[in-house]
Each structure stands twice: as structure tokens, then as C-alpha cells.
């Protein structure tokens, strides 16, 4: 592991300080590309205009006509948190804007697989719907859209995933990553795309005289859901996404949120009045995702749709229980996957065992709903692109293996799968995804071919330097900033993918260390001559007396007293 410090342009830091930004925040923002205080303005007026997202005008006209004709609309969702929040935003928003018949359908991860498949399109048609609307999926569903159109359905696809070689023949496509779309926020989440469609629809309805600016519905009530889905999907927090998240957080902290979001905070033991992006990514998001992994995402969507506080709390408790079950399953799978990964190690020129350039593992006992999480754990442990496979539990598809992959910087996972597919025709039955996360299906008999082919692609495309894990940090932290109030200041800001949370690095003395719960390292350190406690979660190996650490600032509370501590992210020996 190598710890490196971000470049911090001094002139920009000075300019931000002169504009009234706190000196520590000025340094952090400058290191993340912020050049002026105006870029930190999270006002809704600064959001990218909806009409710059290709297809929103046509989608707005299509939906406005459907509402006027009282057509039956059915949203086809996805089974992750982005898909669940996008579905809830779609249902709530369309009803706010006058749609009287809005239903939804969410695929089953095991039986249906991903996206709008022909059987799902048939089910939507059989339900009596007139229009099918996809959220967080559909851009690759060529056959599913064709089936829906053949059954007489109008089809609106809203998605953010990368398109394949052929676009579906939907009535309207809204996706910032489709050819010809100039929308600047290419990393907007699926829930953000649906929110933008609703903004365009409201504008269209204003033009038609349905309401004016004084009487129009307030769509900002949907922003807590937009913020949750955006962070949980780990999309890059560019300026537009940061504004969406900041606006959602602001409303949650003020107590203005759907009953289900409030109930999820309670179930997770988190305080909504001081909500952070960490809460979205590590507390609420996993509880919603657990439903799609092990049960039925309808539970998660219903939790986000209900306005009954009692019902919301009941559903949130159910989601919390499913998430606990998910953690138990994940623990056993992770241990077995680690053993399988280590069996792939080979000795280098100096006789040191090292992992291959990419890792693919499969075990008959793995649960397909948890393979993505385990792949992420293996990737983090060995710093290699990783796929974890499980046998499909779908009837008649027991010989298919469903894999989920996670990547490292410098290796585009979906492009790598495309190359494997071209070199080994027929091995990949299906695949799709992003640069850092992707999924695929292979026949069990072809697993070894995939494993070797994937490793070979990684061997060719990954530079040697990319195989060493690097942690970017903000360098040393001055003693004057080691204060609880500044921890709270940092936590209030919007951090996440592409706008990394503040991480500092310095050499410290290790005064004492002990294991907690057999899997976490509790430390007493000396930092700049002063004692400080620290925790390194999911790490058990002891540290030397002096070591360079990468750490985040945190506040630990014990018996009502809050104390500063470090959360260790990594060490360089």
C-alpha cells in the first residue's frame, strides 16, 4: 500500500479563504477541484436545466398526454437502492402531477434477472397498463422493449447505464449516456434521471395551463429520496449530484422527509437531524438493498412510498432484519471466497506469493444476492478486479453462474467484459454495467475459460503501478484543527465517490494496540506529541512502533462524552 498526498493549489486555497470559506475546508475543497466559492453554492436554481438532458421534452409531452387521457402507467424498477428510490420518486411524482393510475413492478433478482425482459413486459401488458416506464434500467433491454411495443404499450426508458451496440425502440429514451446527449452530469444516478423527467413534466404541464408557478406541486419533497439513491449507487458526486444530495440532506435534517426514510434512520440507530452521506451509504442504503438481495424489493419500495408512520416503522424493521441475515450470509461467503482467491496466488520472481492480475471465484454454496458485496470485499483486500459467482437459483437455469464484479482504478470492467466476449464467443451469456461495477452470466462449464480470459485481459490492460493500492490523502492535519466542532463541520459537507471524504496522513507512534471482537484493531497513538485513540475496523494485523497512517477524523461518544478519535484507512510500512 502506498499513501500519497493530493496536490493542494495554494492560490486557490487563499482565494477560497478570502471568500470566507473556513481554512480547513478551503484546503480540502481546493484539493478536490473547487476553484471558487460560487461552485459550493448548492441552490436548486443552479441545477443543470432539465431540457439539456436529451429526451426530457419528449418524455414530458408523452407523460402529459397520458395524464390528460387518464392512461394507466406502470413503472418497471430495479432491485437496488437506486432503482427503489427511482421507483418511489416516479410513483410519488407522477401522482403529485396529476396521474391517477400509477403502479409499479419490480423484477425478482433470481427469477427475472436484470432489466426489462420480455416476460416482464408481458406481465406489464397483462396488468392492463397503457404505458411502461423503466427506471434505472432499460437502455440495454432491446428485446423487452420490443415485446412491450408489440403488445401495444407505449414505452419510456429512463436509465443512466452505458448503452450497448443497439438502442431499444422505445417511444422515448432519457439517458445522459446515450449517443447525442450533451447533459454535463454523465454520472447522474437513475433516481436523478427520473427526477429530471418530472421537472420537465411539470414545466410541460405549466405550459399547458394545468397550473402556474404559484399552484404547481412542490417536487422538492422528493429530494430526500433523490439524495439517498444517488449516494447509495456510488455514482460520482459531480457538482450537479452534490447539489441534489445537499438539498436532500438539508430537508432530512429539518425533519422534512418521507415516513419511510425517517423509519429507516430509526431502525439503523442513526440521528436524522445530523444526517450525513455516510448514513445513506452505510446505514439506509444497505437496508433497502438487502430486500433486493435476499427477499423482494417491493418491501423497500413500499417503505419509501407509505405515508403511514406506523406502517413505515414495521417495514423498516423488516428491512433491518433482512439486512442482518444478509450480513450473516456475507460473512461465511467472504471467508470462503478469500480462501478460493488465495488458492489462485502464484510466487513472483522473489518467491513471494502474489494474487493474479484479476480474481474470479465460484462456490456452489454462494448466494447470488450477495456476490456483489463479497466481490467488493475481495477487491478491497487484494486490490485486484474481482468477480464472484453463484449458481443461478432460477428454475431451469441451475447450470448458469451469475457473477458480480468490482474493479480498481485504471481498469474499466464493462469494457473488459466486452473484450472477453469478443475473444471467447459464447462464454458470456449476458453482461453489462459500469467502469467500476458490472455483472455477467456464464455457463458453469465455461467458468474456467472466463476466469483465464478475464485474468488475461487484466494482465494486458493493467499497468504494474495500478496493482499497488494507493490511498489519496489530504496530508497532515494541523493540531489546531483537532477539535470535535470541526469533526461536525466536516460531517455536514457532501462527500462521496469522486469527492472523497477528508482523509489525512502522518507518521504516528503506536503506544498500545489490542483486538476488539477478534476482528478490529483498537489503538492508542501519539500524534504530534499528543495522545489520541484510533480504530482500524476489519483489520487484525499488529502495527510497528512507528508507522505512517491514513485516517479520518471521527467523534466517539461514551457515557455522554464525545471524544476525538482517528478511523484508520490504511498504513504504509
XYZ file of C-alpha atoms in Angstrom, residues 13-394:
382
model
C -6.848 27.883 -1.058
C -6.072 31.552 -0.486
C -8.889 32.675 -2.801
C -11.415 30.440 -1.040
C -10.276 31.677 2.377
C -10.606 35.284 1.225
C -14.144 34.483 0.096
C -14.996 33.376 3.623
C -14.506 29.606 3.436
C -13.099 28.006 6.588
C -9.313 27.474 6.140
C -9.529 23.681 6.572
C -12.457 23.387 4.176
C -10.707 25.714 1.721
C -7.770 23.331 1.638
C -9.995 20.274 1.214
C -12.188 21.819 -1.482
C -9.203 23.137 -3.452
C -7.654 19.659 -3.472
C -10.909 18.319 -4.995
C -11.002 20.770 -7.868
C -13.167 23.544 -6.439
C -11.843 26.859 -7.748
C -14.308 29.443 -6.443
C -16.820 29.789 -3.636
C -19.638 30.026 -6.190
C -19.040 26.349 -7.029
C -20.052 25.491 -3.462
C -23.478 27.067 -3.865
C -25.963 24.206 -3.637
C -29.047 26.213 -4.601
C -31.667 24.487 -6.725
C -31.503 27.337 -9.227
C -28.000 26.168 -10.168
C -29.060 22.657 -11.129
C -28.422 21.796 -14.779
C -31.545 22.699 -16.815
C -33.838 19.689 -17.483
C -34.070 20.441 -21.202
C -30.317 19.818 -21.566
C -30.960 16.143 -20.736
C -31.807 14.662 -24.118
C -35.298 13.214 -24.312
C -36.852 15.025 -21.358
C -39.009 17.291 -23.536
C -40.377 14.328 -25.473
C -40.859 12.356 -22.243
C -42.721 15.288 -20.702
C -45.074 15.540 -23.686
C -45.659 11.773 -23.675
C -46.474 11.759 -19.953
C -48.596 14.915 -20.109
C -50.714 13.356 -22.853
C -51.025 10.152 -20.838
C -52.169 12.058 -17.741
C -54.687 14.041 -19.772
C -56.080 10.797 -21.227
C -56.079 9.084 -17.820
C -53.844 6.290 -19.085
C -52.577 3.547 -16.792
C -48.856 3.904 -16.131
C -46.632 1.101 -14.839
C -43.062 1.695 -13.633
C -40.609 -1.185 -14.001
C -37.989 -0.720 -11.311
C -34.640 -2.286 -10.448
C -33.851 -4.233 -7.283
C -31.167 -1.994 -5.780
C -31.449 1.219 -3.754
C -31.139 3.459 -6.811
C -33.910 1.527 -8.543
C -36.104 1.535 -5.429
C -35.739 5.271 -4.822
C -36.217 5.996 -8.544
C -39.434 3.972 -8.477
C -40.671 5.778 -5.358
C -39.793 9.159 -6.876
C -41.592 8.195 -10.076
C -44.757 6.977 -8.344
C -44.896 9.892 -5.901
C -44.001 12.493 -8.521
C -46.436 11.312 -11.175
C -49.247 11.248 -8.628
C -48.331 14.760 -7.476
C -48.528 15.911 -11.085
C -52.000 14.501 -11.659
C -51.593 10.875 -12.755
C -54.432 8.833 -11.252
C -53.372 5.336 -12.274
C -49.731 4.650 -11.419
C -48.498 1.185 -10.448
C -45.081 -0.445 -10.361
C -43.440 -3.801 -10.861
C -40.006 -4.771 -9.612
C -38.150 -7.775 -11.090
C -37.099 -10.656 -8.877
C -33.288 -10.900 -8.850
C -33.365 -14.692 -9.058
C -36.304 -15.425 -11.341
C -36.304 -12.414 -13.667
C -32.697 -11.276 -13.736
C -31.793 -7.688 -14.549
C -33.678 -5.204 -16.665
C -36.856 -5.167 -18.713
C -37.017 -8.733 -20.034
C -39.738 -9.990 -22.437
C -41.563 -11.891 -19.637
C -41.702 -8.719 -17.521
C -43.050 -6.763 -20.492
C -45.723 -9.447 -20.888
C -46.668 -9.125 -17.204
C -46.989 -5.352 -17.525
C -49.216 -5.750 -20.586
C -51.335 -8.364 -18.786
C -51.834 -5.949 -15.874
C -53.773 -3.638 -18.188
C -51.186 -0.852 -18.337
C -51.094 1.538 -21.282
C -47.563 2.838 -20.748
C -44.434 1.170 -19.398
C -41.804 3.378 -17.755
C -38.414 1.984 -16.772
C -36.281 3.487 -14.015
C -32.585 2.674 -13.536
C -32.782 0.087 -16.328
C -33.932 -0.404 -19.889
C -31.154 1.053 -22.033
C -29.948 -2.478 -22.892
C -33.409 -4.099 -22.935
C -33.824 -4.319 -26.696
C -35.948 -7.491 -26.633
C -38.001 -6.413 -23.630
C -38.914 -3.078 -25.193
C -39.738 -4.789 -28.485
C -42.087 -7.157 -26.641
C -43.794 -4.268 -24.870
C -44.259 -2.375 -28.136
C -45.648 -5.498 -29.816
C -48.245 -5.711 -27.039
C -49.352 -2.155 -27.777
C -47.645 -0.421 -24.841
C -46.057 2.987 -25.057
C -42.543 2.759 -23.598
C -40.495 5.429 -21.831
C -36.985 4.337 -20.835
C -35.221 6.319 -18.110
C -31.773 4.985 -17.290
C -28.183 6.029 -16.653
C -26.241 2.885 -17.547
C -23.977 2.675 -20.571
C -25.856 1.635 -23.727
C -24.946 -1.419 -25.762
C -24.385 -1.512 -29.513
C -28.143 -1.334 -30.180
C -30.635 1.017 -28.557
C -34.140 -0.193 -27.701
C -37.032 1.030 -29.864
C -38.798 2.883 -27.043
C -41.068 5.837 -27.723
C -38.630 7.980 -25.736
C -35.176 7.340 -24.241
C -33.844 9.520 -21.426
C -30.275 8.629 -20.560
C -27.326 11.045 -20.294
C -25.030 8.348 -21.693
C -26.961 7.741 -24.905
C -25.352 8.991 -28.123
C -26.007 12.659 -28.819
C -26.859 13.692 -25.264
C -24.960 16.777 -24.135
C -26.042 16.660 -20.484
C -22.970 17.542 -18.439
C -23.663 15.238 -15.480
C -22.969 11.879 -17.108
C -22.740 10.311 -13.657
C -26.277 11.194 -12.550
C -27.987 8.232 -10.859
C -31.156 6.552 -12.114
C -33.186 8.330 -9.441
C -31.765 11.648 -10.633
C -32.802 10.920 -14.214
C -36.384 10.222 -13.086
C -36.390 13.418 -11.021
C -35.325 15.383 -14.098
C -38.125 13.826 -16.155
C -40.600 15.006 -13.504
C -39.141 18.521 -13.581
C -39.631 18.566 -17.351
C -43.170 17.195 -16.989
C -44.093 19.910 -14.515
C -42.799 22.533 -16.948
C -44.846 20.972 -19.765
C -47.978 20.975 -17.615
C -47.403 24.651 -16.766
C -47.214 25.461 -20.451
C -50.494 23.605 -20.986
C -52.126 25.705 -18.281
C -52.746 22.834 -15.861
C -51.241 25.009 -13.126
C -48.957 28.015 -12.758
C -45.855 28.708 -10.696
C -47.989 29.534 -7.674
C -50.152 26.414 -7.759
C -47.708 23.837 -9.130
C -46.776 20.839 -6.937
C -43.556 21.120 -4.916
C -41.257 18.429 -6.263
C -38.541 19.320 -3.745
C -40.323 16.923 -1.343
C -38.759 14.159 -3.465
C -35.170 15.326 -2.895
C -34.506 13.179 0.222
C -35.163 10.113 -1.948
C -33.026 11.507 -4.780
C -30.163 12.107 -2.344
C -30.419 8.631 -0.832
C -30.416 6.834 -4.179
C -27.603 8.973 -5.575
C -25.224 8.244 -2.699
C -26.217 4.577 -2.349
C -25.473 3.949 -6.042
C -21.911 5.250 -5.549
C -22.058 7.485 -8.619
C -19.502 10.268 -8.933
C -20.553 13.304 -6.935
C -20.000 15.975 -9.570
C -21.294 19.493 -8.893
C -24.846 18.665 -10.001
C -25.070 15.475 -7.968
C -23.620 17.246 -4.938
C -26.370 19.857 -5.178
C -29.051 17.177 -5.338
C -27.575 15.398 -2.316
C -27.075 18.621 -0.344
C -30.689 19.620 -0.922
C -31.939 16.224 0.180
C -29.786 16.267 3.317
C -30.989 19.750 4.193
C -34.614 18.607 4.166
C -33.904 15.446 6.154
C -32.039 17.389 8.839
C -35.051 19.698 9.102
C -37.365 16.711 9.560
C -38.972 17.050 6.100
C -38.762 13.528 4.681
C -40.992 10.584 3.744
C -42.123 8.427 6.666
C -40.073 5.507 5.355
C -36.825 7.471 5.349
C -37.445 8.568 8.940
C -38.211 4.964 9.907
C -35.010 3.706 8.282
C -32.954 6.226 10.260
C -34.616 4.945 13.432
C -34.088 1.271 12.527
C -30.419 1.964 11.823
C -29.961 3.835 15.104
C -28.945 7.000 13.264
C -29.949 10.586 14.034
C -31.715 12.182 11.057
C -31.197 15.706 12.439
C -27.462 15.361 11.759
C -27.773 13.136 8.690
C -24.677 12.622 6.528
C -23.824 10.950 3.251
C -22.276 8.193 5.383
C -25.774 7.402 6.695
C -27.046 6.983 3.132
C -24.183 4.773 2.011
C -23.667 2.595 5.075
C -26.935 2.623 7.053
C -30.043 3.276 4.938
C -28.825 2.084 1.538
C -27.769 -1.408 2.701
C -31.116 -1.976 4.432
C -33.012 -1.215 1.248
C -30.557 -3.208 -0.886
C -30.950 -6.218 1.410
C -34.571 -6.613 0.290
C -33.494 -6.946 -3.332
C -30.661 -9.323 -2.426
C -32.488 -11.809 -0.228
C -36.208 -11.102 -0.472
C -38.462 -8.842 -2.535
C -37.589 -5.207 -3.268
C -41.317 -4.458 -3.038
C -40.680 -4.198 0.726
C -38.130 -1.442 0.187
C -40.285 0.458 -2.300
C -43.379 0.218 -0.099
C -41.338 1.570 2.813
C -40.415 4.602 0.696
C -43.975 5.076 -0.610
C -46.063 4.848 2.543
C -47.136 7.971 4.398
C -48.259 5.936 7.405
C -45.561 6.256 10.106
C -46.594 3.002 11.804
C -46.511 1.041 8.555
C -43.150 2.634 7.683
C -41.642 1.538 11.005
C -42.945 -2.005 10.509
C -41.395 -2.213 7.034
C -38.132 -0.629 8.239
C -37.869 -3.263 10.992
C -38.405 -5.994 8.402
C -35.687 -4.495 6.192
C -33.362 -4.282 9.181
C -33.929 -7.976 9.907
C -33.241 -8.930 6.281
C -30.056 -6.862 6.390
C -28.877 -8.748 9.493
C -29.465 -12.013 7.642
C -27.535 -10.621 4.679
C -24.566 -9.817 6.933
C -24.534 -13.368 8.294
C -24.579 -14.878 4.811
C -21.947 -12.438 3.624
C -19.573 -13.326 6.459
C -19.462 -17.021 5.563
C -19.218 -16.312 1.845
C -16.430 -13.799 2.367
C -14.291 -16.269 4.312
C -14.736 -18.969 1.671
C -14.113 -16.523 -1.178
C -10.883 -15.377 0.479
C -9.667 -18.963 0.623
C -10.542 -19.510 -3.031
C -8.817 -16.264 -4.020
C -5.680 -17.171 -2.086
C -5.566 -20.512 -3.902
C -5.004 -18.546 -7.114
C -1.843 -16.870 -5.787
C 1.435 -17.650 -7.506
C 5.032 -16.968 -6.486
C 6.752 -13.997 -8.088
C 10.424 -13.797 -9.059
C 11.447 -13.469 -5.422
C 9.310 -16.367 -4.261
C 6.650 -14.117 -2.693
C 3.072 -15.297 -3.134
C 1.016 -12.689 -5.008
C -2.534 -12.575 -6.405
C -3.169 -12.807 -10.162
C -3.974 -9.590 -12.070
C -7.696 -10.381 -11.729
C -9.661 -12.722 -9.477
C -12.702 -14.864 -10.309
C -14.133 -17.271 -7.734
C -17.149 -19.568 -7.572
C -18.566 -21.883 -4.935
C -21.732 -23.948 -5.146
C -22.797 -22.655 -1.735
C -22.661 -18.971 -2.635
C -25.875 -16.894 -2.614
C -26.337 -14.876 -5.791
C -27.877 -11.959 -3.921
C -24.648 -11.283 -2.023
C -21.971 -11.863 -4.682
C -21.552 -8.130 -5.357
C -20.800 -7.285 -1.736
C -18.328 -10.166 -1.433
C -16.630 -9.130 -4.689
C -16.175 -5.668 -3.205
C -14.593 -7.145 -0.056
C -12.170 -9.314 -2.054
C -11.279 -6.375 -4.295
C -10.537 -4.234 -1.258
C -8.436 -6.968 0.350
C -6.217 -7.787 -2.621
C -6.590 -4.681 -4.821
C -7.491 -6.680 -7.906
C -10.506 -6.576 -10.238
C -12.754 -9.292 -8.824
C -15.740 -11.350 -9.911
C -17.660 -13.588 -7.514
C -20.095 -16.123 -8.998
C -23.028 -18.094 -7.620
C -25.203 -20.709 -9.276
C -28.485 -19.291 -10.515
C -31.457 -20.229 -8.359
C -33.898 -19.577 -11.219
